[in-house]
Coordinates of C-alpha atoms in Angstrom, one line a residue:
M6 CA -1.1 8.6 -17.6
T7 CA -0.4 12.2 -15.8
K8 CA 3.1 13.6 -15.9
N9 CA 3.2 13.6 -12.0
A10 CA 2.5 9.4 -12.1
R11 CA 5.5 9.5 -14.7
D12 CA 7.6 10.9 -13.1
R13 CA 7.1 10.0 -9.4
W14 CA 6.8 6.2 -10.2
P15 CA 10.3 5.4 -8.8
D16 CA 9.8 7.8 -5.8
V17 CA 6.7 5.1 -4.8
R18 CA 8.2 2.2 -5.8
V19 CA 11.1 2.6 -3.0
A20 CA 8.8 4.3 -0.5
V21 CA 6.5 1.6 -0.4
H22 CA 9.7 -0.6 -0.1
Q23 CA 11.6 1.0 2.5
A24 CA 8.2 1.5 4.3
T25 CA 7.8 -2.0 4.8
Q26 CA 10.9 -2.7 6.1
R27 CA 10.8 -0.3 8.5
F28 CA 7.3 -1.3 9.4
T29 CA 7.9 -5.0 9.6
A30 CA 11.0 -4.1 11.8
L31 CA 9.1 -2.1 14.3
V32 CA 6.5 -5.0 14.5
R33 CA 9.0 -7.6 15.5
S34 CA 10.7 -5.1 18.1
C35 CA 7.3 -5.6 20.4
A36 CA 7.8 -8.5 23.0
T37 CA 3.7 -8.5 23.1
P38 CA 2.3 -8.1 19.4
T39 CA -0.8 -10.1 20.6
R40 CA -1.6 -7.8 23.4
T41 CA -0.1 -4.8 22.6
M42 CA -2.8 -2.5 21.8
A43 CA -1.9 -0.3 19.0
T44 CA -5.6 1.4 18.7
K45 CA -8.6 1.2 21.0
E46 CA -9.7 -1.9 19.1
W47 CA -6.6 -3.6 17.6
T48 CA -3.5 -5.3 18.8
V49 CA -0.1 -4.6 16.9
S50 CA -0.6 -7.7 15.3
D51 CA -4.1 -7.1 14.3
S52 CA -3.1 -3.6 12.5
T53 CA 0.0 -6.1 10.8
V54 CA -3.0 -8.1 9.4
H55 CA -4.8 -5.3 8.3
V56 CA -1.7 -3.6 6.5
M57 CA -1.2 -7.3 5.0
S58 CA -4.4 -7.5 4.1
I59 CA -4.4 -4.4 1.6
A60 CA -1.1 -5.7 0.3
M61 CA -2.8 -9.2 -0.5
L62 CA -5.5 -7.4 -1.9
Y63 CA -3.5 -5.1 -4.5
V64 CA -0.9 -8.1 -5.9
S65 CA -4.6 -9.7 -6.8
L66 CA -5.3 -6.5 -8.3
V67 CA -2.5 -6.1 -10.4
D68 CA -1.4 -10.3 -11.0
P69 CA -4.2 -12.2 -12.6
D70 CA -2.6 -15.1 -11.4
A71 CA -2.0 -14.6 -7.7
E72 CA -4.2 -15.8 -5.5
S73 CA -7.3 -13.8 -4.0
V74 CA -7.7 -12.5 -0.6
P75 CA -9.6 -15.6 1.5
V76 CA -12.2 -13.7 2.5
P77 CA -15.9 -14.9 1.8
G78 CA -17.9 -12.5 0.3
L79 CA -15.1 -9.8 -0.3
D80 CA -15.3 -8.7 -3.7
S81 CA -18.9 -7.7 -3.3
A82 CA -18.0 -6.1 0.0
L83 CA -15.6 -3.8 -1.7
Q84 CA -17.7 -2.6 -4.4
R85 CA -20.5 -0.9 -1.9
T86 CA -18.0 0.2 0.7
T87 CA -17.8 4.0 1.2
V88 CA -15.6 5.9 3.6
D89 CA -18.1 5.5 6.2
T90 CA -18.0 1.8 5.8
V91 CA -14.5 0.8 5.9
S92 CA -14.9 -0.2 9.2
S93 CA -17.2 -2.8 8.4
L94 CA -14.8 -3.9 5.6
N95 CA -11.8 -4.3 8.2
V96 CA -14.3 -6.4 10.4
L97 CA -14.8 -8.8 7.6
V98 CA -11.2 -9.3 6.7
L99 CA -10.0 -9.5 10.2
R100 CA -12.2 -12.1 11.1
H101 CA -11.2 -14.5 8.1
L102 CA -7.4 -13.8 8.6
T103 CA -6.8 -15.4 11.6
E104 CA -3.0 -15.5 11.9
R105 CA -1.6 -13.2 14.4
D106 CA 1.8 -14.5 14.7
A107 CA 3.8 -11.3 14.4
D108 CA 7.0 -13.3 12.2
V109 CA 4.4 -15.2 10.2
L110 CA 2.5 -11.8 9.2
C111 CA 5.6 -9.8 8.5
R112 CA 7.0 -12.5 6.4
E113 CA 3.7 -12.8 4.8
L114 CA 3.5 -8.8 4.4
S115 CA 7.2 -8.5 3.3
A116 CA 6.1 -11.5 0.3
A117 CA 3.2 -9.7 -0.8
V118 CA 4.9 -6.0 -1.5
D119 CA 8.0 -8.0 -3.1
H120 CA 5.0 -9.8 -5.3
L121 CA 3.9 -6.2 -5.7
L122 CA 7.0 -4.5 -7.1
R123 CA 7.4 -7.6 -9.4
A124 CA 4.2 -7.8 -10.5
T125 CA 4.3 -3.8 -11.6
A126 CA 7.6 -3.6 -12.6
Q127 CA 7.2 -3.0 -16.5
S128 CA 3.7 -1.6 -15.7
D129 CA 1.9 1.7 -16.7
P130 CA 2.0 3.6 -13.2
G131 CA -1.1 5.6 -14.7
S132 CA -3.1 2.5 -15.6
T133 CA -6.3 1.9 -13.6
V134 CA -7.8 -0.8 -11.5
R135 CA -11.3 -0.9 -9.5
W136 CA -10.4 -0.3 -6.0
L137 CA -13.0 0.1 -3.1
G138 CA -16.7 1.6 -4.0
G139 CA -16.0 1.0 -7.8
A140 CA -13.3 4.0 -7.6
S141 CA -10.6 3.9 -10.5
V142 CA -7.2 3.8 -9.1
T143 CA -3.7 4.2 -10.9
V144 CA -1.3 1.5 -10.1
A145 CA 1.0 4.5 -8.8
G146 CA -1.9 5.3 -6.7
L147 CA -1.9 1.6 -5.0
L148 CA 1.8 1.6 -4.1
A149 CA 1.3 5.4 -2.7
H150 CA -2.0 4.3 -0.8
L151 CA -0.2 1.2 0.4
T152 CA 2.8 3.2 1.8
N153 CA 0.1 5.8 3.9
E154 CA -1.3 2.9 5.4
L155 CA 2.2 1.8 6.5
F156 CA 3.2 4.9 8.0
I157 CA -0.5 5.5 9.8
H158 CA -0.6 2.0 11.5
G159 CA 3.1 2.3 11.8
W160 CA 2.5 5.5 13.9
D161 CA 0.1 3.8 16.0
I162 CA 2.2 1.0 16.8
A163 CA 5.2 3.3 17.1
R164 CA 2.8 5.1 19.9
A165 CA 1.9 2.1 21.4
T166 CA 5.5 0.7 22.2
G167 CA 7.8 4.1 22.8
Q168 CA 9.4 3.7 19.4
P169 CA 10.5 6.6 17.1
W170 CA 8.2 6.6 13.6
P171 CA 9.8 9.3 11.3
M172 CA 7.7 10.2 8.2
P173 CA 9.6 11.4 5.2
Q174 CA 7.4 14.3 3.7
A175 CA 8.0 13.5 0.3
D176 CA 6.8 10.0 0.9
A177 CA 4.0 11.3 2.9
A178 CA 3.0 13.5 0.1
L179 CA 2.6 10.8 -2.2
F180 CA -0.6 9.7 -0.8
F181 CA -2.8 13.0 -1.9
D182 CA -1.3 13.2 -5.2
L183 CA -1.0 9.9 -6.4
F184 CA -3.7 8.2 -4.8
F185 CA -6.4 10.7 -3.5
L186 CA -6.1 13.2 -6.9
D187 CA -5.1 10.7 -9.7
M188 CA -8.6 8.7 -7.9
V189 CA -10.8 11.8 -8.4
R190 CA -9.1 12.7 -12.1
H191 CA -10.3 9.2 -13.0
D192 CA -13.5 8.1 -11.1
H193 CA -14.2 8.1 -7.1
G194 CA -16.8 5.6 -7.7
V195 CA -19.4 5.2 -5.0
L196 CA -16.6 6.1 -2.3
I197 CA -18.2 9.8 -0.8
D198 CA -21.9 8.4 -1.5
T199 CA -22.4 8.2 2.3
G200 CA -25.8 9.6 2.8
A201 CA -24.0 13.0 4.2
R202 CA -25.9 16.4 3.8
Q203 CA -24.9 17.9 0.7
P204 CA -23.8 21.9 0.8
A205 CA -25.5 24.2 -1.2
G206 CA -23.7 25.3 -4.3
R207 CA -20.3 24.5 -5.8
I208 CA -17.4 24.8 -3.5
A209 CA -13.9 24.8 -4.8
V210 CA -11.1 23.9 -2.3
A211 CA -7.4 24.5 -3.4
F212 CA -4.1 22.4 -1.7
R213 CA -0.9 23.3 -1.7
S214 CA 2.1 22.2 0.1
A215 CA 5.9 22.3 -0.7
Y216 CA 6.1 18.7 -2.1
T217 CA 3.0 18.7 -4.4
A218 CA 1.7 21.1 -7.3
Q219 CA -1.6 23.1 -6.0
T220 CA -4.4 21.5 -7.1
T221 CA -7.8 22.8 -6.5
T222 CA -10.8 20.1 -5.9
V223 CA -15.1 21.0 -6.9
L224 CA -17.6 19.5 -4.9
E225 CA -21.0 20.2 -6.5
N226 CA -23.8 17.7 -6.6
G227 CA -22.0 14.9 -4.8
R228 CA -19.0 14.6 -7.2
L229 CA -15.8 15.6 -7.0
T230 CA -13.7 16.9 -9.7
V231 CA -10.0 18.5 -10.0
A232 CA -10.6 21.8 -11.4
P233 CA -8.6 23.4 -14.7
P234 CA -5.6 25.0 -13.4
G235 CA -6.2 28.7 -12.5
T236 CA -10.0 28.1 -11.2
A237 CA -10.4 30.3 -8.0
P238 CA -10.9 28.6 -4.9
D239 CA -13.5 29.6 -1.9
A240 CA -11.0 28.0 0.5
R241 CA -7.2 26.9 0.4
I242 CA -5.9 24.1 2.7
T243 CA -2.0 24.3 3.0
Y244 CA -0.3 21.5 4.7
R245 CA 2.4 19.3 5.7
P246 CA 2.1 16.0 4.2
A247 CA 3.1 13.9 7.0
R248 CA 1.0 15.1 10.1
Y249 CA -2.0 16.3 7.2
N250 CA -2.2 12.9 6.5
L251 CA -2.2 11.8 10.5
M252 CA -5.1 14.3 10.7
L253 CA -7.4 13.1 7.7
F254 CA -7.2 9.9 9.4
G255 CA -8.1 10.7 12.9
R256 CA -4.8 10.5 14.5
I257 CA -4.5 14.3 15.4
G258 CA -6.9 16.5 15.8
L259 CA -7.5 19.7 13.3
L260 CA -7.2 21.9 16.2
S261 CA -3.8 20.7 17.0
A262 CA -2.9 20.3 13.2
V263 CA -3.7 23.8 13.3
L264 CA -2.1 25.0 16.1
H265 CA 1.1 23.4 15.1
R266 CA 0.8 25.1 11.8
D267 CA 0.8 21.6 10.2
V268 CA -2.2 23.0 8.6
I269 CA -2.7 26.4 7.3
I270 CA -6.3 27.1 6.2
G271 CA -7.4 30.5 4.4
G272 CA -9.2 31.2 0.9
P273 CA -11.7 34.3 0.6
R274 CA -14.5 31.7 2.0
P275 CA -12.9 29.2 4.6
W276 CA -16.0 29.4 6.4
L277 CA -17.3 26.9 3.2
L278 CA -15.0 24.0 4.3
P279 CA -17.2 22.2 6.9
G280 CA -19.4 21.5 4.2
F281 CA -16.9 20.6 1.7
L282 CA -15.2 18.3 4.7
R283 CA -18.7 16.6 5.3
V284 CA -19.1 15.1 2.3
V285 CA -15.1 14.6 1.3
H286 CA -13.1 12.9 4.4
M287 CA -10.9 9.7 5.0
P288 CA -12.0 6.6 7.5
N289 CA -11.9 7.6 11.1
S290 CA -12.1 11.3 10.5

């Protein structure tokens, strides 16, 4: 278990609980959740189903006695999913989870998160489970990822309904620190095996923010690893976690993030960054 996972375990538990409370209150504030479009393709209710399904999946991963998500073929779909096919997985899940009543969905989401927190109360936060694409994700990473899903889709719903949606920077930083980097440390499976053209040679990219330790990742021959401390980077990304996550998931553009100094790109060879991001990216980016 990394020191980060142990030290930030209480933080991520509080973060996912508070984000769930805020998210369900936001959904319930929408007068027409089955008609109000949160994104181009999803209503507020659809977005809530999506987040609820993730919470249900995570309960099934940490509690062997819990019921699995009632979606035929889900296990095999999870194993072959890459960052570029997550949308197909989402279509499969939303097709089979047909409930769209917002109150029912909010109750089920809250119950799933409560179950998740109870089931992991005595867990080693650095222990791993198999995630999408066969990746290994820590238990702390599951909670950090779910917090980010609540933030991202809450942002969609807030924009659609004209509501404020603050995202605490320290909580947003948990996604990159506890979910993404710890997954890279263990095994990212086939998540980035998308067939994208690989850059020639090795690219090292350093990430830094006021809320995380500076970490450098290295992409070489289609595999991403966390480099030893002191590794010289080719490019450097300095970021504000909340807006950076919105950029990663396609909610704001790179140009906007750079102009607002939410993301600052530097390093001795920043022109190598596009080749890195062609392979290492998030869904919808």
